[in-house]
Coordinates of N, CA, C and O in Angstrom, one line a residue:
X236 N -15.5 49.5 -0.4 CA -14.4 50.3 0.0 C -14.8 51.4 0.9 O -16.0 51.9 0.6
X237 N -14.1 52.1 2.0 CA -14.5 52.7 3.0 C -13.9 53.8 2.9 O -12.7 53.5 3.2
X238 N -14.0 55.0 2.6 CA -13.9 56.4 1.9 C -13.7 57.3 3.1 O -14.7 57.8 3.6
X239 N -12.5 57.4 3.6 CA -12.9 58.6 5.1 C -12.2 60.0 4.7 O -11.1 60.3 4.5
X240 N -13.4 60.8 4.6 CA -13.5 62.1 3.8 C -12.8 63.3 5.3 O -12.7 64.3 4.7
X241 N -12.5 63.5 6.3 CA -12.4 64.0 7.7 C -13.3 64.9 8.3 O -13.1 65.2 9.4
X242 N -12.9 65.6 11.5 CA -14.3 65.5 12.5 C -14.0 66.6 13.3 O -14.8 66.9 14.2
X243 N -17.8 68.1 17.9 CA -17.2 68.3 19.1 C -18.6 67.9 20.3 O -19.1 68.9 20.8
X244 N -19.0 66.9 20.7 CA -19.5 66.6 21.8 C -18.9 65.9 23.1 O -18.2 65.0 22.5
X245 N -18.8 65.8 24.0 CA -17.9 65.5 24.7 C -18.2 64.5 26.5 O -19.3 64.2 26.9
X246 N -17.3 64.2 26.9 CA -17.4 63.2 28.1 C -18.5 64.2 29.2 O -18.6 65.3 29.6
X247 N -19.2 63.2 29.4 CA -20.7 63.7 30.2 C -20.1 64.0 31.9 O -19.3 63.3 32.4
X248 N -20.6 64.9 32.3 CA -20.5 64.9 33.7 C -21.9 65.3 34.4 O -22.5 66.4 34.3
X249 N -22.3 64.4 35.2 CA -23.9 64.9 35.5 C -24.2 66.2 36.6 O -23.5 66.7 37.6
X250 N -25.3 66.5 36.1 CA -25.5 67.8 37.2 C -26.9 67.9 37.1 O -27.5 68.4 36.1
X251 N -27.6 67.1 38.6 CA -29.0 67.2 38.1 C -29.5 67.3 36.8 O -29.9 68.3 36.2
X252 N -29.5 66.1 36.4 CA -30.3 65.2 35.4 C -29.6 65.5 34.0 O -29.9 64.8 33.1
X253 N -28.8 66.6 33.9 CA -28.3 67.1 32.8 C -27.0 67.1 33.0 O -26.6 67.8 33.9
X254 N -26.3 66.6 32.2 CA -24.5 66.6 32.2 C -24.4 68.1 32.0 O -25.1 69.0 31.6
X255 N -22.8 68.0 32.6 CA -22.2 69.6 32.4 C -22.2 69.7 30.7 O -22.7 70.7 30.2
X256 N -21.8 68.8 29.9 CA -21.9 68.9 28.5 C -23.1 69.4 28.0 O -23.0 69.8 26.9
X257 N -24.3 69.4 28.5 CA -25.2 69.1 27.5 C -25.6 70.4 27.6 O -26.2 71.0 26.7
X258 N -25.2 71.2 28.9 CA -25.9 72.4 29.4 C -25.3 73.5 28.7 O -25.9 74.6 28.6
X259 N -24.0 73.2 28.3 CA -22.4 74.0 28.0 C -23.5 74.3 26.2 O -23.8 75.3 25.7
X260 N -23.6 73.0 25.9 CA -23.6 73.2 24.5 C -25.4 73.7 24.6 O -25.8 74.3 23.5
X261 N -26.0 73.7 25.2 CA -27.8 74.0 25.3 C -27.3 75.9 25.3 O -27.9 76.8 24.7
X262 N -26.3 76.0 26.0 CA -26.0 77.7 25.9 C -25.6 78.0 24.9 O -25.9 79.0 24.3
X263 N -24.7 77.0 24.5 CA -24.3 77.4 23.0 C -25.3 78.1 21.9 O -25.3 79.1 21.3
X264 N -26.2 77.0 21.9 CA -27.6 76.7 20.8 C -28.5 77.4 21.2 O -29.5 77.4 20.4
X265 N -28.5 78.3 22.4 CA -29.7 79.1 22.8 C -29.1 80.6 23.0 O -29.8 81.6 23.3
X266 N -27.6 80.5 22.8 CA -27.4 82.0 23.4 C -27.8 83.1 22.3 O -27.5 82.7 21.2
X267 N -28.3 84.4 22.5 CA -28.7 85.1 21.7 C -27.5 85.8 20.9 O -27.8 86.9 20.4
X268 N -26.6 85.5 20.6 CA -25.3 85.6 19.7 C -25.2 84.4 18.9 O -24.2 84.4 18.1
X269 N -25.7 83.5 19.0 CA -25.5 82.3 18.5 C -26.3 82.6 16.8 O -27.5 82.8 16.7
X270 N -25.2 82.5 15.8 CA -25.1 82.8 14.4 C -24.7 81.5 13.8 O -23.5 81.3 13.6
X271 N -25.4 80.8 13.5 CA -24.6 79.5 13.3 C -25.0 79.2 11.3 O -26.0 79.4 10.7
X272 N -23.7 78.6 11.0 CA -24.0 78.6 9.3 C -24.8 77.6 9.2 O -24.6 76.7 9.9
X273 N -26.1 77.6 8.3 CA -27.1 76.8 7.7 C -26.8 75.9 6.7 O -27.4 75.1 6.1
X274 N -25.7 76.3 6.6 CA -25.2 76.0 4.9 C -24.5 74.8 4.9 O -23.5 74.8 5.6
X275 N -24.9 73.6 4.4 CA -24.6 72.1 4.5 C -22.5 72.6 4.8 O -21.9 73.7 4.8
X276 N -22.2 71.4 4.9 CA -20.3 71.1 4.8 C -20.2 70.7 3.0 O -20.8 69.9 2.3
X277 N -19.4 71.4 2.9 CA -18.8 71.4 1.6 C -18.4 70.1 1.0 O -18.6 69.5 0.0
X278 N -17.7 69.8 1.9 CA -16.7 68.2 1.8 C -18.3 67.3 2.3 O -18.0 66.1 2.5
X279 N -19.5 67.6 2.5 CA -20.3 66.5 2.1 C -21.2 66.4 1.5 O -21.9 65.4 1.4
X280 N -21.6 68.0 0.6 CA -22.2 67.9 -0.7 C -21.3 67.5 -1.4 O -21.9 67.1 -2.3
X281 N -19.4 67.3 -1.8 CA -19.1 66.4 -2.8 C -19.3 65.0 -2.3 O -19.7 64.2 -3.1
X282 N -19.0 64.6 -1.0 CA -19.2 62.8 -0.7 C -20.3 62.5 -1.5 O -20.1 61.7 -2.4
X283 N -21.7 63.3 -1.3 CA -22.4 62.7 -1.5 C -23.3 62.8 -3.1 O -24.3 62.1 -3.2
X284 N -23.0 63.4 -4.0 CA -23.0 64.0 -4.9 C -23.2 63.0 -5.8 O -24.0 63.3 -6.6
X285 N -22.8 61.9 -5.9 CA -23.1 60.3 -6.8 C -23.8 59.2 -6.3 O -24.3 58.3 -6.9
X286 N -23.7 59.4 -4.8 CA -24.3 58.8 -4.2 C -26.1 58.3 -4.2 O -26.8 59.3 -4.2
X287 N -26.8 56.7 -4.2 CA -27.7 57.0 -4.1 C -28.2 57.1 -2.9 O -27.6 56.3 -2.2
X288 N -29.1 57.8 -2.1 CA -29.8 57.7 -0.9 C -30.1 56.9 -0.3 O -30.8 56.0 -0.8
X289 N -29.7 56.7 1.2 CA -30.0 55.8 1.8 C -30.2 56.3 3.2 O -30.5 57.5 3.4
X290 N -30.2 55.6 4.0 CA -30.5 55.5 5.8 C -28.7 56.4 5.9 O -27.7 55.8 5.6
X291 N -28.6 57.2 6.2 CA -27.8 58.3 7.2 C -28.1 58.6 8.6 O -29.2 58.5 9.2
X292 N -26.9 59.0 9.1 CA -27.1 59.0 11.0 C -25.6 60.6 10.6 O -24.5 60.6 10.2
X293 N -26.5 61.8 11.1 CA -25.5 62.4 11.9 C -25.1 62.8 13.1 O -25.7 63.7 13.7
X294 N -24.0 62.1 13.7 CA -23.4 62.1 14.7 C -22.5 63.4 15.5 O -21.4 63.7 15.5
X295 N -23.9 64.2 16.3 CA -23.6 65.0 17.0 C -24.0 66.4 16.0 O -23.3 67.4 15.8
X296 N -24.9 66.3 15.6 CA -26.0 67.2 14.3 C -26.0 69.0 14.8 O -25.9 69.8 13.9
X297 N -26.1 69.3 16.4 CA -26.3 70.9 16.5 C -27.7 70.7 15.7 O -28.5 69.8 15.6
X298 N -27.4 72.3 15.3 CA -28.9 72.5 14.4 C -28.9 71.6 13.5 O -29.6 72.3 12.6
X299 N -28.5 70.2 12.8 CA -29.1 69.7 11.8 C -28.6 70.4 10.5 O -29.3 70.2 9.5
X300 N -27.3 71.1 10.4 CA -27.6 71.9 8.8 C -26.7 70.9 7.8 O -26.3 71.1 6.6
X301 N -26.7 69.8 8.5 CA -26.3 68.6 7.3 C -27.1 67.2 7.4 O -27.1 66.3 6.6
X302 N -27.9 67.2 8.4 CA -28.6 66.0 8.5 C -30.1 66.6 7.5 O -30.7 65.7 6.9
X303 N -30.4 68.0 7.5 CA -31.0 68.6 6.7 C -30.7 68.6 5.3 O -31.6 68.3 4.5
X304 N -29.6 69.0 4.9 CA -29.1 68.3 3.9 C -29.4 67.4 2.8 O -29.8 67.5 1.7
X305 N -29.0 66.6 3.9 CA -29.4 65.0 3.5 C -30.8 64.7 2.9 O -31.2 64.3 1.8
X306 N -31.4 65.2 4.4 CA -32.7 64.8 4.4 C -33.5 65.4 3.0 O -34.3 64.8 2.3
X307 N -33.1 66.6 2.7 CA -33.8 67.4 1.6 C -33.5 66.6 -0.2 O -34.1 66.7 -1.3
X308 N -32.5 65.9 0.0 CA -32.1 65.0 -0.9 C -32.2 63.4 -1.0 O -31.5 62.6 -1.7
X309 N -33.3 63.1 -0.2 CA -34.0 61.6 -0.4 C -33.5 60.8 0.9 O -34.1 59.8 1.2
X310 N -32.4 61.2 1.7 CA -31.9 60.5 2.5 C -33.0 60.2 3.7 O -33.9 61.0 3.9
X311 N -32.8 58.9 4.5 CA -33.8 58.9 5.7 C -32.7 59.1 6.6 O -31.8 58.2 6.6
X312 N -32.7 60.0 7.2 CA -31.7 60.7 8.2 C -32.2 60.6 9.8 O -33.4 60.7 10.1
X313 N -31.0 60.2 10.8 CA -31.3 60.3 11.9 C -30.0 61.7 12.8 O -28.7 61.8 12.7
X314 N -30.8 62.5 13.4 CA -29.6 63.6 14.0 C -29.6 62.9 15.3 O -30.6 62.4 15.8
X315 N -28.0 62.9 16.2 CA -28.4 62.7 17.1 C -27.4 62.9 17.5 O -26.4 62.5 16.9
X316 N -27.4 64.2 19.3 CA -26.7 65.0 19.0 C -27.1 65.2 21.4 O -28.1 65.2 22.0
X317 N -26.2 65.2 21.8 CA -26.2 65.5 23.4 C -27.3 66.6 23.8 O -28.2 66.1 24.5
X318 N -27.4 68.1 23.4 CA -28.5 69.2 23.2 C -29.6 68.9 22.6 O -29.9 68.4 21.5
X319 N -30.6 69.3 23.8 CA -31.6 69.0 23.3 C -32.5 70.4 22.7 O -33.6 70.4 22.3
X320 N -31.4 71.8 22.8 CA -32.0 72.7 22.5 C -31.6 73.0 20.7 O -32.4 73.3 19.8
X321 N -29.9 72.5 20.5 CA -29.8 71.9 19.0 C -30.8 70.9 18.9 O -31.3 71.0 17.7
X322 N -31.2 70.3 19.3 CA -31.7 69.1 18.2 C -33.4 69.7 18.2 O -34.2 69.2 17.3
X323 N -33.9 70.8 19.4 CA -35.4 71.2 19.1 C -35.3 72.0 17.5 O -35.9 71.7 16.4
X324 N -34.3 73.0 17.6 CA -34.0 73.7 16.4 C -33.6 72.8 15.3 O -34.0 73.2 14.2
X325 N -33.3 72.4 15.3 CA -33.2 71.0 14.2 C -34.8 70.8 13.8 O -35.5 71.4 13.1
X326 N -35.1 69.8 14.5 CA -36.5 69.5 14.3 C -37.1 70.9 13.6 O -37.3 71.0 12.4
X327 N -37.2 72.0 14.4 CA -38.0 73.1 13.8 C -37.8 73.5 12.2 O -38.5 73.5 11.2
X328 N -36.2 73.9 12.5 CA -36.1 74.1 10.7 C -36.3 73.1 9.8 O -36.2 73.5 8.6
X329 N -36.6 72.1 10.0 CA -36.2 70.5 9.1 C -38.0 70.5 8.6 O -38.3 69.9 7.6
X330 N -38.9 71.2 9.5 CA -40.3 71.0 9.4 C -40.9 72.4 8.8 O -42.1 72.4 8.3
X331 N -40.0 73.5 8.9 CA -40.3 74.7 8.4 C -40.1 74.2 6.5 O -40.9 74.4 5.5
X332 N -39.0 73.8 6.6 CA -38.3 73.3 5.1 C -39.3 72.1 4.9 O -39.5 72.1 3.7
X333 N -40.1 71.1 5.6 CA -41.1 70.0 4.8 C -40.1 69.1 4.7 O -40.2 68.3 3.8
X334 N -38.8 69.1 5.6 CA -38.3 67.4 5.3 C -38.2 67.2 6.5 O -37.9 68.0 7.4
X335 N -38.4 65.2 6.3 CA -38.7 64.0 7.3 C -37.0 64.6 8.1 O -36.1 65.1 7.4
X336 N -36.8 64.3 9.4 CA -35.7 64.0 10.1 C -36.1 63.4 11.2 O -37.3 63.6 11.5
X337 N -35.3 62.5 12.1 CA -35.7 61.5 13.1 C -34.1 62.1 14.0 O -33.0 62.4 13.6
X338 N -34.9 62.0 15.4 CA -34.3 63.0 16.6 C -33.5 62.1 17.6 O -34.3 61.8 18.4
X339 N -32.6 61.7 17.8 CA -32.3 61.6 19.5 C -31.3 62.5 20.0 O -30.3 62.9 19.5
X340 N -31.9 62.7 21.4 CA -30.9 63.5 22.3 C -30.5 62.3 23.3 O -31.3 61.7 24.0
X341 N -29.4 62.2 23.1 CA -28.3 61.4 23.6 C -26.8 61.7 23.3 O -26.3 62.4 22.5
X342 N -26.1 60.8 24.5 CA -24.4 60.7 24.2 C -24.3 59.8 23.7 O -24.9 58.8 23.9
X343 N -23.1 60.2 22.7 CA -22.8 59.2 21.6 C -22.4 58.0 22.5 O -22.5 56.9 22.0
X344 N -21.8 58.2 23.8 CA -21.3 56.5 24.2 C -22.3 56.3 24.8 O -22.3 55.2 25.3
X345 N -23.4 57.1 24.8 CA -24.9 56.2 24.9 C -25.6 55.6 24.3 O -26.4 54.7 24.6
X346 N -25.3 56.2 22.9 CA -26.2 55.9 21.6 C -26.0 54.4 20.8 O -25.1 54.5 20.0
X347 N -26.5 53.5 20.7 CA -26.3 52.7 20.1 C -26.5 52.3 18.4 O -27.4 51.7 17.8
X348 N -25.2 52.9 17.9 CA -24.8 53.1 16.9 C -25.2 51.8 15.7 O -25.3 52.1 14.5
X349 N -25.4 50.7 16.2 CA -26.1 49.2 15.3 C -24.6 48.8 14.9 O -23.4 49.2 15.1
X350 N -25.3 47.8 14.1 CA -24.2 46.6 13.3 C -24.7 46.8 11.9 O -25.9 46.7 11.7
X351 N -24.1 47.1 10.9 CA -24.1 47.5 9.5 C -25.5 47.9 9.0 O -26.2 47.3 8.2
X352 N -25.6 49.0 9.8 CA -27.3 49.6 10.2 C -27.4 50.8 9.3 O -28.6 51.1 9.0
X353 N -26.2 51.6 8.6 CA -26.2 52.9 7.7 C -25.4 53.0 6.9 O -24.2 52.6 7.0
X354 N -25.8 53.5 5.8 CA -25.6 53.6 4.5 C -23.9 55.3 4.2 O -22.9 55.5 3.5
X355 N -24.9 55.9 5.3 CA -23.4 57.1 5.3 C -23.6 57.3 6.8 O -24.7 57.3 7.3
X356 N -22.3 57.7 7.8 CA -22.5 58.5 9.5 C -21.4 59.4 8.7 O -20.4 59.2 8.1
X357 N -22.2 60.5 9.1 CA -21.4 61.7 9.3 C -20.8 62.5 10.7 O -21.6 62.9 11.5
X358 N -19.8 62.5 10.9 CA -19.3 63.2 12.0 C -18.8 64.6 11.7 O -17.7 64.8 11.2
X359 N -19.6 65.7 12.0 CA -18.6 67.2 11.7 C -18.2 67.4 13.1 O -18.8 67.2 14.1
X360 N -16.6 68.2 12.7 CA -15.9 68.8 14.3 C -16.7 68.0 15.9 O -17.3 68.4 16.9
X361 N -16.3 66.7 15.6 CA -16.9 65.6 17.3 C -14.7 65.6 17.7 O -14.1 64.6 17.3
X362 N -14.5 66.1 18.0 CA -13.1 65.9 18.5 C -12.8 65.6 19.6 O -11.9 64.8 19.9
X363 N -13.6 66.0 20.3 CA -13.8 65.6 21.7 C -14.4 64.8 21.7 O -13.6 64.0 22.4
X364 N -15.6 64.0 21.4 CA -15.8 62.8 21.3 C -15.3 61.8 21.1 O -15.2 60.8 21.9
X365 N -14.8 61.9 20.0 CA -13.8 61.2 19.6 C -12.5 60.3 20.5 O -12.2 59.2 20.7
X366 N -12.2 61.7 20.7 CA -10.6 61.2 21.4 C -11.0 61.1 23.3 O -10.1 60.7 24.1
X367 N -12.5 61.7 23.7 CA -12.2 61.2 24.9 C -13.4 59.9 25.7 O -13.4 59.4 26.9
X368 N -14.4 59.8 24.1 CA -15.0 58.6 24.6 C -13.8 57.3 25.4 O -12.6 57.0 25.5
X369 N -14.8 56.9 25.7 CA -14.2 55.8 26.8 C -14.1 54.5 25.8 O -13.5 53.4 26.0
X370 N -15.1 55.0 24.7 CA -15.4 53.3 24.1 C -14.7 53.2 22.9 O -14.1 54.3 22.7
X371 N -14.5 52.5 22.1 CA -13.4 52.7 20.9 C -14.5 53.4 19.8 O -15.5 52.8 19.4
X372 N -14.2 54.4 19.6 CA -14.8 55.2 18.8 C -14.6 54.6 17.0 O -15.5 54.5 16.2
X373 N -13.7 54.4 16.7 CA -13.5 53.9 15.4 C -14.2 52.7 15.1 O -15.3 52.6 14.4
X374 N -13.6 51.7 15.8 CA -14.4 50.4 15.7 C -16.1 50.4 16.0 O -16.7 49.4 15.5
X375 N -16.7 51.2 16.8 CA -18.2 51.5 16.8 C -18.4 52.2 15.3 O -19.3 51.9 14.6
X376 N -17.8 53.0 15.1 CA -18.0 53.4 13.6 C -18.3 52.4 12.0 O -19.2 52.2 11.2
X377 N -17.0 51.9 12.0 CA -17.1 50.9 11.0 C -17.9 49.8 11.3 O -18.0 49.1 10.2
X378 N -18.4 49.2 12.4 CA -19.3 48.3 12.9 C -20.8 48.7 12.1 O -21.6 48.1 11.4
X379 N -20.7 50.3 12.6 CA -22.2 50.8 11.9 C -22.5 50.6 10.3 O -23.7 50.5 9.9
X380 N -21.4 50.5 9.5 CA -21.5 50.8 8.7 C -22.1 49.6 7.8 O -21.7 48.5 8.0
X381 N -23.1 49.8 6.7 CA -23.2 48.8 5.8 C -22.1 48.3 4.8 O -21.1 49.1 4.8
X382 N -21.9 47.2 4.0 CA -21.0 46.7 3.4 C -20.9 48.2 2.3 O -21.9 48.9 2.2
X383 N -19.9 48.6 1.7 CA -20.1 49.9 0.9 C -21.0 51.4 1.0 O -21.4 52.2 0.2
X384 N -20.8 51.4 2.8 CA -21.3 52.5 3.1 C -20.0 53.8 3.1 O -18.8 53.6 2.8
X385 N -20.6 54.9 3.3 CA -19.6 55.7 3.5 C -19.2 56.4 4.8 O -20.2 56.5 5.5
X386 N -18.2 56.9 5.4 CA -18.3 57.7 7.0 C -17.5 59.1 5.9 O -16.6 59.0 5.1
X387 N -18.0 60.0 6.2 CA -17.4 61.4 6.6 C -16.9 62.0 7.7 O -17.7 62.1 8.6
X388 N -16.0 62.3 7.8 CA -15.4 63.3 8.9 C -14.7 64.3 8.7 O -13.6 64.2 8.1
X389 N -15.1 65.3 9.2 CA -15.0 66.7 9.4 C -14.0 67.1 10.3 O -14.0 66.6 11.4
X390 N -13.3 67.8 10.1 CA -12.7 68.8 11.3 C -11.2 69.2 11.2 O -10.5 69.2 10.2
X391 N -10.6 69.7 12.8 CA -9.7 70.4 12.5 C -8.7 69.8 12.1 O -9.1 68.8 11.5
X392 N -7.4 69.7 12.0 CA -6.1 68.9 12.4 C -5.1 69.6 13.4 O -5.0 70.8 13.6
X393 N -4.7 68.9 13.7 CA -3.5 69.6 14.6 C -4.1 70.4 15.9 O -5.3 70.6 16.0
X394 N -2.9 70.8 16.9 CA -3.0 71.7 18.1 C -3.6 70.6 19.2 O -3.2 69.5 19.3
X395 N -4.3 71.1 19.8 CA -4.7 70.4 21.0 C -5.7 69.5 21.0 O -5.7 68.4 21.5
X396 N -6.7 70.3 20.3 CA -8.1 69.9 19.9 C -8.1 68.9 18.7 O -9.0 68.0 18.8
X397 N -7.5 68.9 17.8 CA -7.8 68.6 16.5 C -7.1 67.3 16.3 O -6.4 66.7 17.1
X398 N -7.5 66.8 15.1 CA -6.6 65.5 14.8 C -5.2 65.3 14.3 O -4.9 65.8 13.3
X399 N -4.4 64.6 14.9 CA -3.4 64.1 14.7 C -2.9 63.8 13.3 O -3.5 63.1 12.5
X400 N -1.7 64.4 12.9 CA -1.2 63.9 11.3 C -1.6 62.4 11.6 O -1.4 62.0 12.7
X401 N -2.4 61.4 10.3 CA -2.3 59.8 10.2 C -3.3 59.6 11.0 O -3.8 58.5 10.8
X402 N -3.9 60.2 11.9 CA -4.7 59.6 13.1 C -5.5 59.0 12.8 O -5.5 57.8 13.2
X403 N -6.6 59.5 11.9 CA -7.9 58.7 11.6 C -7.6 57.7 10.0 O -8.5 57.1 9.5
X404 N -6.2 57.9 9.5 CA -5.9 56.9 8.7 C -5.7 56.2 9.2 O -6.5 55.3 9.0
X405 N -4.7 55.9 10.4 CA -4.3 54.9 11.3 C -5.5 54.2 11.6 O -5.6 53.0 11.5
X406 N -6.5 54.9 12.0 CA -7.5 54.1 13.0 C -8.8 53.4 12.0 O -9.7 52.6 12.0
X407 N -8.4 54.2 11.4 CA -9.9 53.6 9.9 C -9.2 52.7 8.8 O -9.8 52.5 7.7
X408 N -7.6 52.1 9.1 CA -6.5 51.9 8.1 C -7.2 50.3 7.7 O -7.0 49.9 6.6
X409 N -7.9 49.5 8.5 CA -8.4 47.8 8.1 C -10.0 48.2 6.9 O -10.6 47.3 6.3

């Protein structure tokens, strides 16, 4: 049974060797105001709270403060995330703390997400990804997933940005 608990990286535009995205959010992750919470998502310390550990993928990680998480609780975790200045800080804290995490910096419609390859993908606030990948974002999702795995998704609802009333029922509804 497929449990969608609720989901910001976005459509690549290149600019010398680095998309406008990757640079947008590298400022994000490096600007000296940047205060970002450590503190896992609430809605997936309960997902995962019965759960036994397995192979996890967080999709579009920032600093890692859930693929850390994970990782700190048996999971073999992959972050992988457009910034490659999120995902150094990732790496760093993940090694300050003594847990295993596995890195890619990539776009998710680059990333090759597998065929029933993970146990849980988490997506926090990817809205933009989401709704403006090119590729069918759902169906790469549940593809990923193993027979009784779990997906979480995070994020807002409504307004411009966020998800639609039914949206991700509709689309995760088979």
């Amino acid at each position: 049974m497929l449990r969608c608990l609720v989901p910001v990286v976005a459509i690549a535009l290149t600019v010398g060797g680095q998309t406008a995205d990757q640079d947008y959010w590298n400022k994000i992750f490096g600007g000296k105001e940047a205060h970002f919470n450590h503190a896992p998502s609430r809605l997936l310390t309960l997902a995962v709270v019965d759960r036994k550990p397995g192979k996890a993928v967080d999709l579009g990680m920032g600093e890692g403060r859930n693929a850390i998480f994970l990782a700190q609780r048996g999971w073999q975790v992959t972050g992988v995330d457009l910034s490659d200045v999120g995902v150094a800080q990732a790496k760093k804290r993940a090694a300050e703390l003594g847990v295993q995490l596995e890195t890619v910096v990539e776009d998710l419609d680059k990333y090759d997400f597998g065929r029933e390859r993970w146990d849980l993908i988490t997506l926090f606030y990817m809205h933009a990804w989401y709704h403006l990948s090119t590729l069918d974002s759902a169906r790469r999702l549940l593809d990923a997933l193993k027979p009784g795995g779990l997906l979480v998704i995070e994020g807002f609802a409504g307004g411009q940005v966020g998800y639609k009333t039914n949206e991700l029922l509709g689309a995760f509804f088979d």
